[in-house]
Structures are given as C-alpha cells and as structure tokens.
Short mmCIF file of C-alpha atoms and ligand atoms in Angstrom, two decimals:
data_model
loop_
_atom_site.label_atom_id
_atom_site.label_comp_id
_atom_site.label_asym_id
_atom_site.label_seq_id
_atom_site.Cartn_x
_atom_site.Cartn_y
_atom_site.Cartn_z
CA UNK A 1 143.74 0.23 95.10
CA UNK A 2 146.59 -0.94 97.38
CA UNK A 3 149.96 1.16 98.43
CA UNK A 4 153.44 -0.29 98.95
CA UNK A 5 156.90 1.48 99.61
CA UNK A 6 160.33 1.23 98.62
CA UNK A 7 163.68 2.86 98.98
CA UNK A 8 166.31 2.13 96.38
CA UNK A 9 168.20 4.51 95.88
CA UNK A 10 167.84 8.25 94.27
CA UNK A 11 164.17 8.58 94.50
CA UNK A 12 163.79 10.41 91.20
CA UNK A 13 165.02 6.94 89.26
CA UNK A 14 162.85 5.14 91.23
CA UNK A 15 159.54 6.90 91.18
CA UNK A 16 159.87 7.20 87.28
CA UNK A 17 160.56 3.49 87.08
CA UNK A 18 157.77 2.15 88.94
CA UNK A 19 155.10 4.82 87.11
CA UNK A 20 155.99 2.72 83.87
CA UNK A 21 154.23 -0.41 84.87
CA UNK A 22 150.82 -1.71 83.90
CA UNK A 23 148.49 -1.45 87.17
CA UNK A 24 150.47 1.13 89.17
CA UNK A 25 148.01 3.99 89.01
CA UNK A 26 150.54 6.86 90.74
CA UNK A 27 154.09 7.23 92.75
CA UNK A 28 155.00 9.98 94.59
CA UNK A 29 158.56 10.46 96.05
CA UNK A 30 159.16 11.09 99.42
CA UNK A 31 160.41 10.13 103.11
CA UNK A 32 160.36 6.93 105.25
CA UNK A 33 162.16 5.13 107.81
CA UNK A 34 163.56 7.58 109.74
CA UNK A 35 162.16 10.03 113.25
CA UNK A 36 161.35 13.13 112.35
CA UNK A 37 157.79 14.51 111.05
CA UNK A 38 157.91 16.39 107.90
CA UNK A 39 161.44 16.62 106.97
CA UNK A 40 162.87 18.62 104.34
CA UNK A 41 165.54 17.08 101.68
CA UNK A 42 167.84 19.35 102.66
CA UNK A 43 167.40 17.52 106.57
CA UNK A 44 167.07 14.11 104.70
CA UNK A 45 170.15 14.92 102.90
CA UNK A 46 172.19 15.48 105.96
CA UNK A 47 171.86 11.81 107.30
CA UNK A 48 170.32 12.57 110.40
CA UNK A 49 166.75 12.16 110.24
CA UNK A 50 166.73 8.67 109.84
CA UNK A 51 164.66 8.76 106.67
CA UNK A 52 165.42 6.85 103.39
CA UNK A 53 164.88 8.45 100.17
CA UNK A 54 161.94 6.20 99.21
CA UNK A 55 158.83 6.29 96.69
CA UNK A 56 155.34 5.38 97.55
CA UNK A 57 153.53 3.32 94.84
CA UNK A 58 149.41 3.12 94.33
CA UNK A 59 148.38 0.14 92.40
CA UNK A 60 145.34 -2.04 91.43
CA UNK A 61 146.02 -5.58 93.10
CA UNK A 62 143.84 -7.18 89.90
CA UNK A 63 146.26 -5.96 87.76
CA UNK A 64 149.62 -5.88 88.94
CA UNK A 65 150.19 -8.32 92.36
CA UNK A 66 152.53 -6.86 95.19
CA UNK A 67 155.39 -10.10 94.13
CA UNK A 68 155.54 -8.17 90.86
CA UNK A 69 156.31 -4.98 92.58
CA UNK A 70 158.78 -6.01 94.53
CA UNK A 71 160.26 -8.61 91.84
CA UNK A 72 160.76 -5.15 89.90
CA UNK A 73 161.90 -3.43 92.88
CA UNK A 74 165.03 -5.99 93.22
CA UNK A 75 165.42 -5.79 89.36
CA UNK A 76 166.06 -2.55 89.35
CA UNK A 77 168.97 -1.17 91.46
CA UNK A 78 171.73 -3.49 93.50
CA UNK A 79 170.24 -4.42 96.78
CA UNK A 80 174.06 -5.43 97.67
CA UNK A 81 175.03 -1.95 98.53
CA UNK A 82 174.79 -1.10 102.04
CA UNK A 83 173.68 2.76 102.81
CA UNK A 84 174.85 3.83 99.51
CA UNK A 85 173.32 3.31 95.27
CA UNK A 86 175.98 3.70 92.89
CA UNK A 87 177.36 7.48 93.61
CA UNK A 88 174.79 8.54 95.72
CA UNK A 89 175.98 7.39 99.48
CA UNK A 90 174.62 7.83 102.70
CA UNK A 91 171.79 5.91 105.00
CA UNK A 92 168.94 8.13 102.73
CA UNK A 93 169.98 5.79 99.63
CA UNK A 94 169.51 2.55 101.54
CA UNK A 95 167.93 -0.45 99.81
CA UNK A 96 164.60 -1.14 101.57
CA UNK A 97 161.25 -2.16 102.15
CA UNK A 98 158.18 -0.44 103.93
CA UNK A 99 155.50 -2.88 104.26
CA UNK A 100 152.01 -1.94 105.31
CA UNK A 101 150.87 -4.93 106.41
CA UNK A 102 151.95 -9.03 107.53
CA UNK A 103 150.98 -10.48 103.90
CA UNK A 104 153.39 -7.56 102.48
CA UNK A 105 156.07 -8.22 104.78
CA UNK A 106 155.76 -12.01 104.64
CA UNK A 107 156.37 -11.75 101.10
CA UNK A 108 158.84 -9.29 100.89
CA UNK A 109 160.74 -11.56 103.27
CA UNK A 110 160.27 -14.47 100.85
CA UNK A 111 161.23 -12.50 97.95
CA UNK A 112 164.82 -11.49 99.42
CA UNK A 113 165.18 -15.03 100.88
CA UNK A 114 165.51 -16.30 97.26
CA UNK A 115 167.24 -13.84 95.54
CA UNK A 116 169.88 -14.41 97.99
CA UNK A 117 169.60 -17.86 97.51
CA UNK A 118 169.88 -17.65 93.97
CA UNK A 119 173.08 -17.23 93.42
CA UNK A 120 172.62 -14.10 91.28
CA UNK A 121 174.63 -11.70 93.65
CA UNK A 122 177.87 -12.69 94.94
CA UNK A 123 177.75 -10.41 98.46
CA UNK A 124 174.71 -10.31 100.89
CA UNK A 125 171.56 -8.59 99.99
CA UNK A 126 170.88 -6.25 102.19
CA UNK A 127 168.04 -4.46 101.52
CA UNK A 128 165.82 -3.95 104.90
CA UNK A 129 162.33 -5.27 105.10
CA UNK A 130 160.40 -3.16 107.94
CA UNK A 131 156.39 -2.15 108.48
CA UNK A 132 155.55 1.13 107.42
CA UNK A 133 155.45 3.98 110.40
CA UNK A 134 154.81 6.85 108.57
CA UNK A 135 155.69 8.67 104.75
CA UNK A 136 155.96 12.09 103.85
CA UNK A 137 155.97 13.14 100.44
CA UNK A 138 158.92 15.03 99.14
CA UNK A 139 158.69 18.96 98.30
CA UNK A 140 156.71 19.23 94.81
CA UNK A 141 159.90 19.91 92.94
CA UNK A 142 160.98 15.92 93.44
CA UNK A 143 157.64 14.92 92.10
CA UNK A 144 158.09 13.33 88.16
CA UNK A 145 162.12 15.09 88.56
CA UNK A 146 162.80 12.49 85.64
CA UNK A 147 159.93 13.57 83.16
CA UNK A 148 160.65 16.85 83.79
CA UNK A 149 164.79 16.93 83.33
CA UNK A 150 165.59 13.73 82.49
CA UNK A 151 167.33 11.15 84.50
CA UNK A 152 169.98 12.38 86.60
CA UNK A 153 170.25 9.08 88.68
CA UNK A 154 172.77 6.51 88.09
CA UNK A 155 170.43 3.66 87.76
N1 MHO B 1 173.30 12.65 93.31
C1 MHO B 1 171.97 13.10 93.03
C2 MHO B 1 171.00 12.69 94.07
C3 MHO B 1 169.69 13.33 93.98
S1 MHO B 1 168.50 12.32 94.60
C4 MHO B 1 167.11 13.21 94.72
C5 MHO B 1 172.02 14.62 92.87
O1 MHO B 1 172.24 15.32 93.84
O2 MHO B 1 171.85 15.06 91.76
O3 MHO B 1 168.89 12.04 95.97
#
C-alpha cells in the first residue's frame, strides 16, 4: 500500500470522491501544508496556520497507479482558482499537491505541465506541487462528512 495527498478544495467533497475508486483502500481528511502541529479546523479555518484543507489517500499501486490519482485529482475541482474552490475561499481551499517522495513529485510536475499545456483551461493552473512535511487528520466529525449528511461542497 502506498499514500499520496491532495488539497482541492472542501475536504469533505474530496475525501468522498477519491474513496469511490477501484484500488484506493481508505482517505481520511485532514491538515497539510501549513506550521503548526495539530491544528484544529476552527485554527485551519482562520487562515493562519498555513494548512490546506487536504485528504490523505491509501492505495494499492497494482491496482490503481499514482498518474491515475492525480489524473482524477485535476478532474475533479478547477485547479485555476488561486486560494479559493468555488464559494469556499481562503489559502485552506488551495489547489495542491503533497508528494511523499521524487517519483511522486516528478510526476505530479509532469501531470500539471500538460494540463496546462493542453489547452483545456484558459487561465494558469495553479495548483502547488510540494513534498509532504507532515499531515494531521481532521477531528472525527470531518471523517466520511459526505456519507454521513450528504454533500455540502460545491464540487
Ligand atoms: N463552506 C463549507 C466548507 C466546509 S469544508 C469542511 C461549509 O462551511 O459548510 O471546509
């Protein structure tokens, strides 16, 4: 089993989306990016930690490969829109990607690097492509927040 991160927005959206594919095993929402050691939503929330909303994946590398992760990861919300997802604004909903090691951030690289070469968004992509430090899992209530209430996330 293999881990990779991403922030994308409203991590309740996110986490559900990811748990639907073939070879991802779990996802758990939670905190990256930013300084501070065990911050609480309410902190996150603020905009002054540092930390990005963002939603650690498990998955089995025979079945699913780490291109189709983040191939689904770009699908799935606007990696145009800088420190903000649809209503949701602030430096917590920034597009990103914490890799956990050089093959993940080579291709994560690679991956943006044609999508914005594609021609398939007319502004910049700016989703941000750094190594993992450290990820804390969100407060229990966050966990599976879709399953449980339904989607309350614009995307
Ligand atoms: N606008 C959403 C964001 C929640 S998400 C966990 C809400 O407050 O319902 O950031």
């Amino acid at each position: 089993m293999a881990k990779a991160t991403f922030a994308a927005g409203c991590f309740w959206g996110v986490e559900h989306r990811f748990r639907q594919l073939e070879g991802v095993s779990d996802a758990v929402s939670g905190y990256a990016g930013g300084t501070t050691a065990n911050p609480t939503y309410k902190q996150v929330c603020s905009g002054r930690t540092g930390h990005a909303e963002a939603v650690q994946v498990t998955y089995d590398p025979a079945v699913i490969s780490y291109e189709t992760l983040v191939d689904h990861f770009f699908a799935t919300h606007d990696p145009t829109q800088l420190n903000r997802q649809g209503p949701d604004v602030g430096t917590q909903y920034r597009s990103a990607i914490f890799t956990h090691d050089e093959a993940q951030l080579a291709a994560a690289k690679a991956a943006r690097d044609r999508l914005a070469a594609s021609g398939r968004f007319a502004r910049p992509v700016v989703t941000e492509i750094v190594p993992l430090r450290s990820f804390f899992p969100a407060e229990e209530y966050h966990q599976r927040y879709v399953e449980k209430h339904g989607s309350h996330c614009a995307i």
